[in-house]
Every structure is written in C-alpha cells, then in structure tokens.
XYZ file of C-alpha atoms in Angstrom:
602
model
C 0.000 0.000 0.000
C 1.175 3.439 -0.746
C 1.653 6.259 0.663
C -0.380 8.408 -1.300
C -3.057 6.136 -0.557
C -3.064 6.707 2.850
C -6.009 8.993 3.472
C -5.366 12.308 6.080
C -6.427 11.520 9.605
C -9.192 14.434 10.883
C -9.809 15.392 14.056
C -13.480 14.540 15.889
C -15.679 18.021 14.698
C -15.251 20.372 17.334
C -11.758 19.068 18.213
C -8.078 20.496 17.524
C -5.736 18.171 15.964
C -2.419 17.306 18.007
C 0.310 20.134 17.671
C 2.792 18.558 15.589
C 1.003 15.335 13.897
C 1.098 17.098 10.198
C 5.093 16.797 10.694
C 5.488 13.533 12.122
C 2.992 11.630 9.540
C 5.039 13.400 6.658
C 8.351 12.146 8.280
C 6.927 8.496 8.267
C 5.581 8.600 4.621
C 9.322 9.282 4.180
C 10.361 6.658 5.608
C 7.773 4.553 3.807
C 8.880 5.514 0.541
C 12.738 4.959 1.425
C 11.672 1.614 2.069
C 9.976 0.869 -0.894
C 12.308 2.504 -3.119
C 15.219 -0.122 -1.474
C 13.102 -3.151 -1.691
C 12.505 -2.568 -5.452
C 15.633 -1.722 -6.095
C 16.387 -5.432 -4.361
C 14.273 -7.698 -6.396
C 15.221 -5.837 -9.451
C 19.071 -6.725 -8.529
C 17.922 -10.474 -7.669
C 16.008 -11.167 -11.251
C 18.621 -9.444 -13.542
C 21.400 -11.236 -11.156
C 24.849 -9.384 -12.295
C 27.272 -11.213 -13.856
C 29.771 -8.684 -14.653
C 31.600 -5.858 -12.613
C 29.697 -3.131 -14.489
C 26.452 -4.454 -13.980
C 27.078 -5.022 -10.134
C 28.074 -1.391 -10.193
C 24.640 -0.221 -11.606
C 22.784 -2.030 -9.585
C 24.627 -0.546 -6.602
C 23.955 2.799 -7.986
C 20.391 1.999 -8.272
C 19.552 1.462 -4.632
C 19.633 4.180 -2.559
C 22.512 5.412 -0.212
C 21.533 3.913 2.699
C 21.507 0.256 1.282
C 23.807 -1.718 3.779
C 26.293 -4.108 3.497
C 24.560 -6.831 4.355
C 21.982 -6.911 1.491
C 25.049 -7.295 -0.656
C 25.636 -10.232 0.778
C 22.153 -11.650 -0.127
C 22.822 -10.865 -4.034
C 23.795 -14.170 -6.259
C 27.263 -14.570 -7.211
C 28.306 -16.149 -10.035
C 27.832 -20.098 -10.351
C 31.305 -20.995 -12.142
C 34.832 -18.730 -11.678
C 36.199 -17.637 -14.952
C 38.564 -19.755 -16.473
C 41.115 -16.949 -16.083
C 40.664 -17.584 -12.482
C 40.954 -21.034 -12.355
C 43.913 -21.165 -14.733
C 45.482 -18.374 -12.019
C 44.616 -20.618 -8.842
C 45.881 -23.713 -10.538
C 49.033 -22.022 -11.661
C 49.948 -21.396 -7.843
C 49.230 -24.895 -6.935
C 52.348 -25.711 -9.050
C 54.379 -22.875 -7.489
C 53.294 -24.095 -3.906
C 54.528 -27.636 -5.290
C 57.617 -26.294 -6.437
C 58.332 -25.234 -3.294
C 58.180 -28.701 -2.020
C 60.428 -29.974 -4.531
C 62.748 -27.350 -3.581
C 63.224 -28.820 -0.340
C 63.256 -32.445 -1.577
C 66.059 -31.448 -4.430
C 67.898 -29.848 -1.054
C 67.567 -32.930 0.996
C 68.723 -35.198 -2.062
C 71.872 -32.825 -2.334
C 72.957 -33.602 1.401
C 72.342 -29.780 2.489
C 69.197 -30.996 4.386
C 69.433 -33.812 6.489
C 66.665 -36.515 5.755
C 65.238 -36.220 9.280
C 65.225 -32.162 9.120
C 64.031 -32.014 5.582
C 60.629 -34.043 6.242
C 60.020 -31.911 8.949
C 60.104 -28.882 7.170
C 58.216 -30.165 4.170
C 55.205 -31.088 6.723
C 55.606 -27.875 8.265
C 55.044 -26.446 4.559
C 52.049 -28.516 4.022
C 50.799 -27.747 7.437
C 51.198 -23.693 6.214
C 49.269 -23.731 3.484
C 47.044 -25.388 4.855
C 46.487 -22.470 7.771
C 46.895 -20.297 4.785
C 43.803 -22.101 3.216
C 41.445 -21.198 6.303
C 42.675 -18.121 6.133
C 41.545 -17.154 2.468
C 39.652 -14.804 2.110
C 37.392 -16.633 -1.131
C 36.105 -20.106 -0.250
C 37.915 -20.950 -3.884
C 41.350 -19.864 -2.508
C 40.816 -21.875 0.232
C 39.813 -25.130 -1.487
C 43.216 -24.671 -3.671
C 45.515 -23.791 -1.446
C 44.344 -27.128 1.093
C 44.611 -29.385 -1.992
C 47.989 -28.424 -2.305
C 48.678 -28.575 1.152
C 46.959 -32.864 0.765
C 49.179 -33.223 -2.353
C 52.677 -32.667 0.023
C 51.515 -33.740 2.788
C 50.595 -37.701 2.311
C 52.747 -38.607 -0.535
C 55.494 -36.938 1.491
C 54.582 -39.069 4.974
C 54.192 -42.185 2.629
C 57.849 -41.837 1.219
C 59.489 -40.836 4.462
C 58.299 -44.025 6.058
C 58.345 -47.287 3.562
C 61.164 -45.417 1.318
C 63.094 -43.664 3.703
C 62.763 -45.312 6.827
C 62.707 -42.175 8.841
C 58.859 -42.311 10.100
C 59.047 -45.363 12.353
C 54.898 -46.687 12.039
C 53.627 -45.025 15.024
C 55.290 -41.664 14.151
C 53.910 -41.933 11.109
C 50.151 -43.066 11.934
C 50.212 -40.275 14.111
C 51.197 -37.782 11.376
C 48.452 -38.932 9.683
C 45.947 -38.461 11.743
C 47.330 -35.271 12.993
C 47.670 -33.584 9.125
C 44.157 -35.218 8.322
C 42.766 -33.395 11.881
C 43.848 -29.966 9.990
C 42.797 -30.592 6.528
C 39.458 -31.446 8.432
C 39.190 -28.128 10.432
C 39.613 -26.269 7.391
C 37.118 -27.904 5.253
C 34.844 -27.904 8.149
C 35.287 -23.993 8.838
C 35.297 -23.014 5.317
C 32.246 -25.297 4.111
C 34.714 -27.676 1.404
C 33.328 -30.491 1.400
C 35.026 -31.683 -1.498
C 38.427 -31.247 0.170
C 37.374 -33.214 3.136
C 36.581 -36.133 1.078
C 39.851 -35.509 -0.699
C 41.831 -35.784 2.577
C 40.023 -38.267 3.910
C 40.549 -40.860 1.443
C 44.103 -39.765 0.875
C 44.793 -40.178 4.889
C 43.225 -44.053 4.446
C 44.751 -44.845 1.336
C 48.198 -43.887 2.853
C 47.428 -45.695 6.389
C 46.871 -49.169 4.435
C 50.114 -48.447 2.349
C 52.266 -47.747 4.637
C 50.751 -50.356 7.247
C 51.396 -53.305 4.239
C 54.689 -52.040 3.335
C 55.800 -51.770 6.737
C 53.867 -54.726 8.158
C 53.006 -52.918 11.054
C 49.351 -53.315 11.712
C 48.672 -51.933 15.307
C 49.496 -48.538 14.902
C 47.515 -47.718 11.463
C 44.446 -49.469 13.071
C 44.274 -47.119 15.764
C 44.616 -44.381 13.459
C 41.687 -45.741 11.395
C 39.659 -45.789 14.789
C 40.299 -42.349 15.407
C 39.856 -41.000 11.897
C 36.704 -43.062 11.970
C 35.008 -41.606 14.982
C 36.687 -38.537 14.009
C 34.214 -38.450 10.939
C 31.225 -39.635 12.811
C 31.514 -37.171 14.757
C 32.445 -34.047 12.426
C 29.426 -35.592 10.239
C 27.034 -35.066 12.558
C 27.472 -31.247 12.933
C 26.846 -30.752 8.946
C 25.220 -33.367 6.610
C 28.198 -35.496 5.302
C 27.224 -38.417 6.143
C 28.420 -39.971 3.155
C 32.343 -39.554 4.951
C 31.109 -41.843 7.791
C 31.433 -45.464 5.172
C 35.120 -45.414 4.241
C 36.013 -44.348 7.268
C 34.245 -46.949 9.229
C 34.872 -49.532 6.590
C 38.640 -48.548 7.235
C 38.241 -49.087 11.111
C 36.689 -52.517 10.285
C 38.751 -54.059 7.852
C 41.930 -52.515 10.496
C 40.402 -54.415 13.215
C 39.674 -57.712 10.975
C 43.338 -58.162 9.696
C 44.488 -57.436 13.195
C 42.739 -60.049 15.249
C 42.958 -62.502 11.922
C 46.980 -62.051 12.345
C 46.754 -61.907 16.018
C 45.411 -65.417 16.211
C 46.843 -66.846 13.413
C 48.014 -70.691 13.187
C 51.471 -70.885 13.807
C 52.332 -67.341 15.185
C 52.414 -64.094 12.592
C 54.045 -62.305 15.235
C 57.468 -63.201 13.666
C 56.568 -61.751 10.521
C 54.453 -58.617 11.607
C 55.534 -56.078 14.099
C 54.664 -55.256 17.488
C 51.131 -57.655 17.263
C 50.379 -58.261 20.855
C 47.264 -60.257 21.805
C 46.249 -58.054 25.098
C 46.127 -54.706 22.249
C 44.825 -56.843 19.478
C 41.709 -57.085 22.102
C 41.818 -53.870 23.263
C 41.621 -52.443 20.265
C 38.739 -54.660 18.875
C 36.674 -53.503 22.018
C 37.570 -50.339 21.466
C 35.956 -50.546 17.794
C 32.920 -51.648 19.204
C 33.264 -49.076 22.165
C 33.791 -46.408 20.126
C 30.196 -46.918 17.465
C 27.740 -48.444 19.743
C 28.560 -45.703 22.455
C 28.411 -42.804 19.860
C 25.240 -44.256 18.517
C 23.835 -44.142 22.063
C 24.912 -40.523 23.290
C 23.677 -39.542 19.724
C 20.390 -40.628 19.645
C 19.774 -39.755 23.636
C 20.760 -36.029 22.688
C 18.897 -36.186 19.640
C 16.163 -37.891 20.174
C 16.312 -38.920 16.460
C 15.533 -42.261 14.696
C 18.247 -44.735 13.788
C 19.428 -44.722 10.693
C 20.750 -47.258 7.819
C 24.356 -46.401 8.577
C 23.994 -46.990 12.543
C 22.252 -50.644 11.828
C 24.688 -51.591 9.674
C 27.976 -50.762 11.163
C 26.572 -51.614 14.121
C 26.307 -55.263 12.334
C 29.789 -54.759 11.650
C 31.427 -53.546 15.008
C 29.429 -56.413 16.788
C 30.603 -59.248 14.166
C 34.774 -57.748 13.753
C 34.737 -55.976 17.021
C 33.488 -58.371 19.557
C 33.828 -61.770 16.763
C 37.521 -60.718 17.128
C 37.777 -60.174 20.513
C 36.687 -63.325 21.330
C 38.959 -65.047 19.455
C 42.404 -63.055 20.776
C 40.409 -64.215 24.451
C 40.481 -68.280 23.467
C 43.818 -67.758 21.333
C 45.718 -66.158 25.006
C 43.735 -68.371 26.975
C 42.292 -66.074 29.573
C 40.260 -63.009 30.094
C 37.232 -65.204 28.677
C 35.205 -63.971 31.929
C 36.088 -60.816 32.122
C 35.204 -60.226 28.155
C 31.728 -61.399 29.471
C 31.284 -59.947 32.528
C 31.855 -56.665 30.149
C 29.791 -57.418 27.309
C 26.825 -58.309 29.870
C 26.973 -55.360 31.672
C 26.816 -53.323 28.167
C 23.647 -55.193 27.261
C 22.409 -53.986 30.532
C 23.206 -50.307 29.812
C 21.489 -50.655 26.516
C 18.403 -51.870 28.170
C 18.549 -48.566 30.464
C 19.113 -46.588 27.347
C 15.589 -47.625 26.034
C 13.735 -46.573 28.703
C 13.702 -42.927 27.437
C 12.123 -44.111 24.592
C 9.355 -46.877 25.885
C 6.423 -44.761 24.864
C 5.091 -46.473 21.853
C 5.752 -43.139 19.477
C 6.502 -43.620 15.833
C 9.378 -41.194 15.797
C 11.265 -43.579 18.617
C 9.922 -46.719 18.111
C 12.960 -48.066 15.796
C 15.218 -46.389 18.616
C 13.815 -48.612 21.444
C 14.109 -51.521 18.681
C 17.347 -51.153 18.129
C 18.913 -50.682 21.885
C 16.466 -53.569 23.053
C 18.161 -55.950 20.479
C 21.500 -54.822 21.004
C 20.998 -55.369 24.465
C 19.584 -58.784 24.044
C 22.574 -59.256 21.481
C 25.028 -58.425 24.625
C 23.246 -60.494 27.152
C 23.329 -64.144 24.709
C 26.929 -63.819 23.986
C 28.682 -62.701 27.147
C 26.156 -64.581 28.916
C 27.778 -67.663 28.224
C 31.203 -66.544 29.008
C 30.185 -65.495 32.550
C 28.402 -68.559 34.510
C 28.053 -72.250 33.549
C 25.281 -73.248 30.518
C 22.849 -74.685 32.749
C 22.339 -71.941 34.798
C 22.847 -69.332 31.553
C 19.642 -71.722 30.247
C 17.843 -70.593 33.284
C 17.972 -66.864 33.256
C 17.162 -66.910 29.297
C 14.392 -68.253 30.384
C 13.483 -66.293 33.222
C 14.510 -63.012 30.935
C 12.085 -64.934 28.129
C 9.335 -64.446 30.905
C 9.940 -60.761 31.769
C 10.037 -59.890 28.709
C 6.680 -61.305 27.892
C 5.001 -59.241 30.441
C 7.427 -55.982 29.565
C 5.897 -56.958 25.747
C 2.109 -57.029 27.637
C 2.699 -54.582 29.622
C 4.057 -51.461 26.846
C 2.160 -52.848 24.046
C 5.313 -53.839 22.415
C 5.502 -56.723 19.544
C 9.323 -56.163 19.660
C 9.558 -57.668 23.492
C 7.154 -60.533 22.146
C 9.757 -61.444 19.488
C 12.387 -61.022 22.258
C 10.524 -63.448 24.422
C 10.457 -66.000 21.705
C 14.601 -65.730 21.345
C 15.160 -66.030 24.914
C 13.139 -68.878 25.524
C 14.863 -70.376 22.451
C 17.964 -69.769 23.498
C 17.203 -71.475 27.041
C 16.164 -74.496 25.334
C 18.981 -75.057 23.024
C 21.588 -73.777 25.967
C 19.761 -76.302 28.491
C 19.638 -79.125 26.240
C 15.783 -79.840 25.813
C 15.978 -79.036 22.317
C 18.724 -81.872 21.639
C 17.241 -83.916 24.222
C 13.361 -83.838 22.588
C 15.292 -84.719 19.258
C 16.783 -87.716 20.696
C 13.736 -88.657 22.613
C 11.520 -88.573 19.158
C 14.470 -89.714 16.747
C 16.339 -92.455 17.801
C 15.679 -95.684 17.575
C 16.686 -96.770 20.740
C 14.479 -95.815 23.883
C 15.647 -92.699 25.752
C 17.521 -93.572 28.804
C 18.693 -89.879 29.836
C 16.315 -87.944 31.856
C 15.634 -84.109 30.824
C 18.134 -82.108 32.522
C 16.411 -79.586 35.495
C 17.702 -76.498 33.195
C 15.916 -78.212 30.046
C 12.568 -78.507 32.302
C 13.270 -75.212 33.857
C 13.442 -73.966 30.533
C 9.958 -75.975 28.825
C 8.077 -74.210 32.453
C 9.121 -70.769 31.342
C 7.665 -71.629 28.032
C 4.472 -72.358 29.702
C 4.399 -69.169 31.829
C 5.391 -67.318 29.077
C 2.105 -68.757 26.773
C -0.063 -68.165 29.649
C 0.990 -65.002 30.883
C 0.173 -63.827 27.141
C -3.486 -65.959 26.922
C -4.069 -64.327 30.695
C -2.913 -60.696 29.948
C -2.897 -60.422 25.860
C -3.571 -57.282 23.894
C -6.648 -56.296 21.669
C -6.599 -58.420 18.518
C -5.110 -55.857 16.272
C -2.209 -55.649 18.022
C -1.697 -59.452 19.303
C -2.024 -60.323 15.319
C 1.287 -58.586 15.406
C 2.439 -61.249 17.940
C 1.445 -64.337 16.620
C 4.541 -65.785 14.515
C 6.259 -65.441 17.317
C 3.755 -67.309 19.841
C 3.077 -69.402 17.210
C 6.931 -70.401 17.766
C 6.894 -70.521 21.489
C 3.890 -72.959 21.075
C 5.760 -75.407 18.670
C 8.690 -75.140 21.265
C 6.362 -76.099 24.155
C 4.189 -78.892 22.287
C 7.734 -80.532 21.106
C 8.538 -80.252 24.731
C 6.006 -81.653 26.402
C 5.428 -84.473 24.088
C 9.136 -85.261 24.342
C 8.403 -85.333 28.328
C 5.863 -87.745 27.946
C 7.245 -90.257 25.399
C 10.200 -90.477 28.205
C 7.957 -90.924 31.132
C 6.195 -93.849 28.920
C 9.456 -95.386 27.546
C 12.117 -93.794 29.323
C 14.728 -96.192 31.570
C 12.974 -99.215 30.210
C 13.838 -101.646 27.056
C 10.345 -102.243 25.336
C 10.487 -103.687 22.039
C 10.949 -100.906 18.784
C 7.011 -101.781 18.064
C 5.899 -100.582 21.908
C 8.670 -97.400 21.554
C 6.726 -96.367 18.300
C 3.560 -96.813 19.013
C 4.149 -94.615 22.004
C 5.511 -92.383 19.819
C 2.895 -92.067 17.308
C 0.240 -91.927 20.291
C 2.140 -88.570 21.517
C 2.390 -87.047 18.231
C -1.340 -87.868 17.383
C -2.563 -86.368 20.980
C -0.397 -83.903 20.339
C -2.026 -82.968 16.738
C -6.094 -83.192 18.515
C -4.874 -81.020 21.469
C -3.440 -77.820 19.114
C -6.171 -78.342 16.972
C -8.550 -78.042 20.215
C -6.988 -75.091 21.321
C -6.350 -73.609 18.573
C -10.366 -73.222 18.366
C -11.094 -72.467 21.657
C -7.998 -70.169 21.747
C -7.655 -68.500 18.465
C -5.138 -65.713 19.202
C -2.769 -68.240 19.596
C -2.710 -69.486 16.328
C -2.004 -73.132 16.799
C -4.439 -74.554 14.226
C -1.238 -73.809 11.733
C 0.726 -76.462 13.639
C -2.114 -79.172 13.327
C -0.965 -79.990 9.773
C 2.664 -80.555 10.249
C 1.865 -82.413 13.308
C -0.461 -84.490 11.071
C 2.455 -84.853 7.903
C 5.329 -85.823 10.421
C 2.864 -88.826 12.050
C 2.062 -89.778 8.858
C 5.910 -90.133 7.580
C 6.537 -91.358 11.371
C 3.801 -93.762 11.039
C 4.525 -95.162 7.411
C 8.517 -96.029 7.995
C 8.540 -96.676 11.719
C 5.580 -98.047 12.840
C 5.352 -100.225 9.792
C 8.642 -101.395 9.782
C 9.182 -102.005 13.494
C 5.453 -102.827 14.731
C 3.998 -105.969 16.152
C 0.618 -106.516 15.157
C -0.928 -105.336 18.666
C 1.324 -102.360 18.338
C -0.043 -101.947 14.401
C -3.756 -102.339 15.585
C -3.308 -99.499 18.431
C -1.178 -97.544 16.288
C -3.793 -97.466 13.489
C -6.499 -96.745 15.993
C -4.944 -93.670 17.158
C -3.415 -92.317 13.957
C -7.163 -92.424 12.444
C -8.752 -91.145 15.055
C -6.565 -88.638 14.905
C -7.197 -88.132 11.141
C -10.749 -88.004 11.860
C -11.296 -85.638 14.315
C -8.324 -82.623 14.462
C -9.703 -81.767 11.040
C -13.584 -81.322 12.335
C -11.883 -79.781 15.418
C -10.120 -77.069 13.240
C -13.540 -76.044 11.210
C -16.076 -73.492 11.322
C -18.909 -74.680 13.839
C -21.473 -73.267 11.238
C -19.872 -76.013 8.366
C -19.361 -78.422 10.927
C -23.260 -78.661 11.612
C -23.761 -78.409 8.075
C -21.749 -81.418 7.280
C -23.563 -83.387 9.905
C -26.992 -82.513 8.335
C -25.724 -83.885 4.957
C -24.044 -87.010 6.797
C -27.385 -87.936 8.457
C -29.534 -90.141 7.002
C-alpha cells in the first residue's frame, strides 16, 4: 500500500488536531517511501542477477545510499569462476609444489638432512594449509588445502616405507594429525570436497604404509580415530556420506588385526609389534567407540536410527566383539572378564531404552534397536560369565519378563524377544537336543531331561499363559502371533518329548511298543493344538495341526510299519485315524461343521 493512498487523519468536529502530527505523519511517509524505493531496487538486482563488474556497479547505484552491506551479501554470485581464475589458482598450486620440490632437491643434495628435511616439508604442508582457512574466497581456500593434501601424504608415505625415517607409530600419528587440519579447514570453510579428498588420501596412505611396513597396530588405531573422528564431524553438517570409508577402514583394520593376532602358527614373527592383550583392546575399542556414539547420539537427539547406525553396528558387533573373542580363546584367559563386560553393556542398553518406551513412531525403531543390542550383549557374554545350565535358566526367566514388559508397553518387539530367549534357554539347556533324541532315535531314551531343560519348557508355559491371561486387543496381538506361534511349537515338542520319556524312558520295550508310544504322543499332540487352537484363536495353533499331522504320517509309514507288532499296528492305526478323523472337524467353522452333519445324516 502506498503512501499516497493513505487517506489524512481528521480530528473529531469540534476538536483540535495534536500540535505537531502534520510533521510527524510526513516524516513516516518518508520513511515509507525509502523503504519501498530499497526493496525494489532489491528484487530488481535479484532477477537481472549481475554477472559482470559493471552491472554489479549499476545495480549498486540503483539502490539508494543507505543500502547496507549486508543486502550485498544476499545478491547471487556467479555459479562458475572464470577460467582466467581457475587457470590463475591452478598455476599457484604448481608454485606451492615447487616449493616442495625445492626442499626435496635440497635434501637429495645432502644440504638438508633426511630427518630435518621431512620436517620442514610437513611444516610447509601444514602452512598452506592455515593459509587455506585463512583465504579470504572459499575458492582460494579449497586450492591452497589441496595443495597442502598433495605434500603432505605422498610426502609421509615416502618418508616411512622409502626412507625409513617415520618409524609406524610416528607416522600413523602424522596422519591423523595432518588429516585433523585438513578437516578443520574444510569444516570452517564449508569444502566439502576437500574433506573427502583428505580423507581418502589419509586411508589410502594408512593401508600403504601399514602393508609395506607390516606394522598393523598402529595404522588401526589411526583408522579408529579417523573413523570416529568423521562420525563425529558428520554429525554437525550433513556429510554423512564420509562416515562409510572411514568406518569400513576401522573394520577391515580391526579384521586383519585379530585374523593375524590369532593366526596358526604365530604371525608375530613376521608382523611387528602384534600383541594379543592390544589386538583385544583395540577390537573392544571398535565396538566401544560406534555403539557408544550411537547411544549418546540418539539420547541427545532424540532422532531415529538410521541405515548407517544398523549396519555398522552389524559390523562392530561381528569384527569388534567376533575378534575379541577369538584373541580371548587364542591367550587363553580373560574369557570372563570379556563377558562380565559385554553383559553389563547389554544392561546399559536396556537402560538406554527406557527414554524411549512410549510407543511413538518417531522412537519406536530407537527402542528396537537398543532392546536388540541389548539382548545381542546379554546371549553372547552370557555364556562366558556362569556355567550353561544356569545361563539356560535366566534366558528363560529373561524370556518371561520380557513377555510381560511386551504385555505390559504394548510392544511386539519384546514378544519377538521373548520368543529368542526362551529359544535360546532351550537349546543352551539341552531340551531341544534332548526332545530330538527322545523322538528320533531308535533306541528308547535312557537320559532324563536335565532340570535347566525342564526349567526352561516351564518358562515356556508361563510365558504362553501369561500372554493368553494378559494379551492385547486383537489388532495388536495379530502382530504377535509368529512369534507365539513359535513358542507354542517349542512347548508342544517339549512336552510331548516329556511324555514319550515318562512312557518309555529307563525301560527296554520292544521298537514296536517305543513307536507306538511315539505315534500316540504325536497324534494327541495334533487333537490337542487343533482343540486349542479353536477355543484359543489368538494363539494361532491350528497352523501347527498340519505338520503335526504330515510328520505322524511319515513317522507312522517307515517306523511303525517297519518295526510294529501286530498289537502295536492295531493301536497304532487306531490312534493315527482317530486322529485323522477328528483334528480336522476340530479345526472347522462350527457353522460347516453342523452343516456337514446334516448332509451325513440319514
């Protein structure tokens, strides 16, 4: 709105208007139009956007006087230098290399010792490189660091596999140091290309130099520091494409230290300085280093895991604690400790998923992922930490609580979690072997189930009916059901296993009386899921009926008919039909059932 379209303000009739108003409204339509007259003179500048000195210099004319600075800094600059300017900038890239073949051509002529000229050629690199954040053009900058990466890492790589003057660690620390700066100036001076650039030139020279010079330990702790060096610089700006070498680097460093570490016949002849107590250290510290930034991240954050986080931490928790396990059985020792540790990190990543219990969609694959990782911890130092049987008893009893912690936050997550503990309880007790034997071989079972195996099949039960006593609505236990339907299989296999051994077990019947017995389990077995599986339905177990019915039927055909007396055969066929007969009608609607029996009537 204009000015002039502002109509006068009038006094009430019979009133004065304020002394001085007239003045002050004329001052502001001043104003007004000073205003306008800049912001036109803006957009103008921002559509024609100046390409040349002469048309910046009219467009600075055009706006009025009192224009400042700072909207000059909102104008467009040109996309893409000249190529005057690029030819300029890459001419003193050579003359800033020339320099460092200056000091090479006086080292080769003896003026320079070897020792004093490599330190003044990284001294160089490290100038230019200050030089570079000091530029006053982001171009400038961007050239002058390249040069600065083109001394510096060819120069550390020569010194130490040609010249022998870096010993490794020096020169894994010169690395990292001389990547540190390259990275502060890229990071202050927005290059991301240049980061990249020194990046991969710092890894490329750490595996060179680490092959040539068969020193392993000292470039892999450069890669781990370079690595959460990135991880961390990447979170402040959105490079997160720098985070894959550089954890790729820390992995494969780790991997080909443990691998040599451990190695058949001792590689510590060949390879220098590989100690098993660092080796282990060092593939903790890998794991250490990932997990824990993952975990401080996200609790700042409160952001969503990502693809990168899931898969390194894949990676850390295969190389990292895969490799410090075997360094532990290659010294011999330290077995228990490595467990104790690895247990109590599975308990801090249960704590760090309590912030994010609520069931919200923006932290549900955050609680996911520590819940898992903790569960991850728990099953493998677990074992390392107190004897199987009694590891077989608290997965179980950790099956259980997490079956109400799954009823309890609505979570199908814990359900699934349930179903792995109680798994892992029965394979780490022995029931699952133990049921195999019992239903398998073709002698009769003579071992009774161990008191973790049973200990073990009861949590299963508890488990099942904590979930049939407490469940969730049916759209969410629908969620749950592959995972019940698992525990059920489990528990049915179980049981059926106990009872085949309480019929047969410590006695010698005859191979007709052991499979009859056998075929009588599995048949009860097949009527009693498909009863419950339609008086029960959110369990499920109606899909188990089947199988149960297909593995008699093999059972029945080349056991039972091979081994059976004809008492054994007559009992055998009994059961198996009735069996046939009536877990079908059990499993059907009651509305066809009735239907059926209409037909079937005479």
């Amino acid at each position: 709105m204009s000015t002039a379209q502002v109509p006068p303000l009038k006094a009430p009739p019979g009133e004065a208007p304020p002394a001085g108003m007239e003045s002050r409204l004329a001052a502001l339509a001043e104003v007004v139009r000073g205003l306008e007259a800049r912001v036109g003179a803006l957009e103008a500048a921002l559509r024609t956007a100046p390409t040349s000195a002469a048309a910046s210099t009219a467009a600075s004319a055009a706006r009025s006087p009192g224009v400042t600075p700072a909207v000059d800094a909102l104008l467009p600059e040109p996309a893409l230098p000249s190529p005057t300017r690029v030819l300029g900038l890459i001419g003193r890239v050579c003359l800033i290399l020339g320099g460092a073949y200056l000091i090479r051509t006086l080292v080769d002529a003896g003026t320079l010792p070897h020792g004093v000229g490599v330190a003044l050629g990284l001294a160089y690199a490290a100038t230019w490189a200050v030089l570079g954040r000091r530029a006053r053009r982001p171009l400038d900058a961007a050239f002058r660091t390249l040069a600065s990466i083109l001394i510096a890492y060819p120069l550390t790589v020569e010194s130490s596999t040609h010249f022998g003057i870096l010993a490794p660690g020096l020169a894994a620390l010169v690395l990292v140091a001389v990547a540190a700066l390259h990275a502060a100036v890229a990071w202050r001076r927005d290059l991301h290309a240049i980061l990249w650039t020194a990046t991969l030139a710092a890894l490329g020279s750490g595996f060179i130099v680490m092959m040539a010079r068969r020193s392993i330990e000292p470039f892999t702790a450069a890669f781990l520091a370079l690595g959460a060096g990135a991880l961390w610089l990447t979170y402040g700006r959105r490079w997160h494409g720098l985070r894959w070498p550089t954890a790729l680097a820390a992995d494969a460093g780790v991997l080909i230290l443990t691998l040599l570490a451990t190695w058949p016949g001792g590689a510590q002849g060949i390879y220098q300085g590989l100690s098993l107590g660092r080796a282990m250290f060092l593939a903790l510290a890998l794991v250490a280093i990932y997990i824990g930034s993952f975990a401080v991240r996200m609790l700042q954050r409160r952001r969503a895991v990502n693809a990168f986080e899931f898969i390194q931490t894949a990676l850390v928790l295969l190389v990292g604690f895969g490799g410090a396990v075997r360094v532990a059985q290659a010294s011999g020792s330290g077995t228990a400790l490595l467990g104790a540790g690895v247990s109590l990190a599975g308990v801090g990543c249960y704590a760090a998923s309590f912030p994010f219990a609520d069931d919200r969609e923006e932290t549900r694959a955050n609680f996911n992922f520590f819940t898992f990782l903790a569960q991850i911890f728990l099953l493998l130092g677990g074992p390392f930490v107190v004897p199987l049987p009694l590891f077989a008893t608290l997965a179980g009893v950790l099956g259980l609580v997490a079956m109400l912690a799954a009823l309890r936050l609505r979570r199908k997550v814990l359900v699934y979690q349930s179903g792995i503990y109680l798994t892992a309880a029965a394979l780490a007790s022995g029931l699952g072997s133990w049921a195999l034997h019992v239903f398998m071989d073709p002698a009769s079972p003579t071992a009774a189930p161990s008191i973790a195996g049973l200990a073990s099949l009861a949590a299963l039960f508890a488990s099942l009916a904590v979930f049939l006593a407490r469940r969730p609505p049916d759209p969410v236990t629908a969620l749950m059901r592959p995972a019940i339907l698992v525990m059920g299989a489990l528990a049915a296999a179980g049981l059926g296993a106990v009872a085949i051994w309480i019929c047969c077990g410590g006695r010698t019947p005859d191979p007709g009386g052991l499979a009859l017995a056998r075929t009588l389990v599995l048949s009860a077995l097949a009527i009693a899921l498909a009863w419950l599986g339609r008086r029960v339905p959110v369990l499920e177990l109606r899909w188990m009926v089947y199988p149960f019915l297909a593995v008699t039927t093999l059972k029945f055909l080349f056991e039972d008919m091979a081994v059976g007396r004809p008492l054994t055969l007559f009992l055998a066929f009994m059961g198996f039909g009735a069996t046939l007969i009536l877990a079908p009608r059990l499993l059907r609607n009651p509305a066809v059932r009735d239907a059926d029996e209409e037909e079937d009537a005479p």
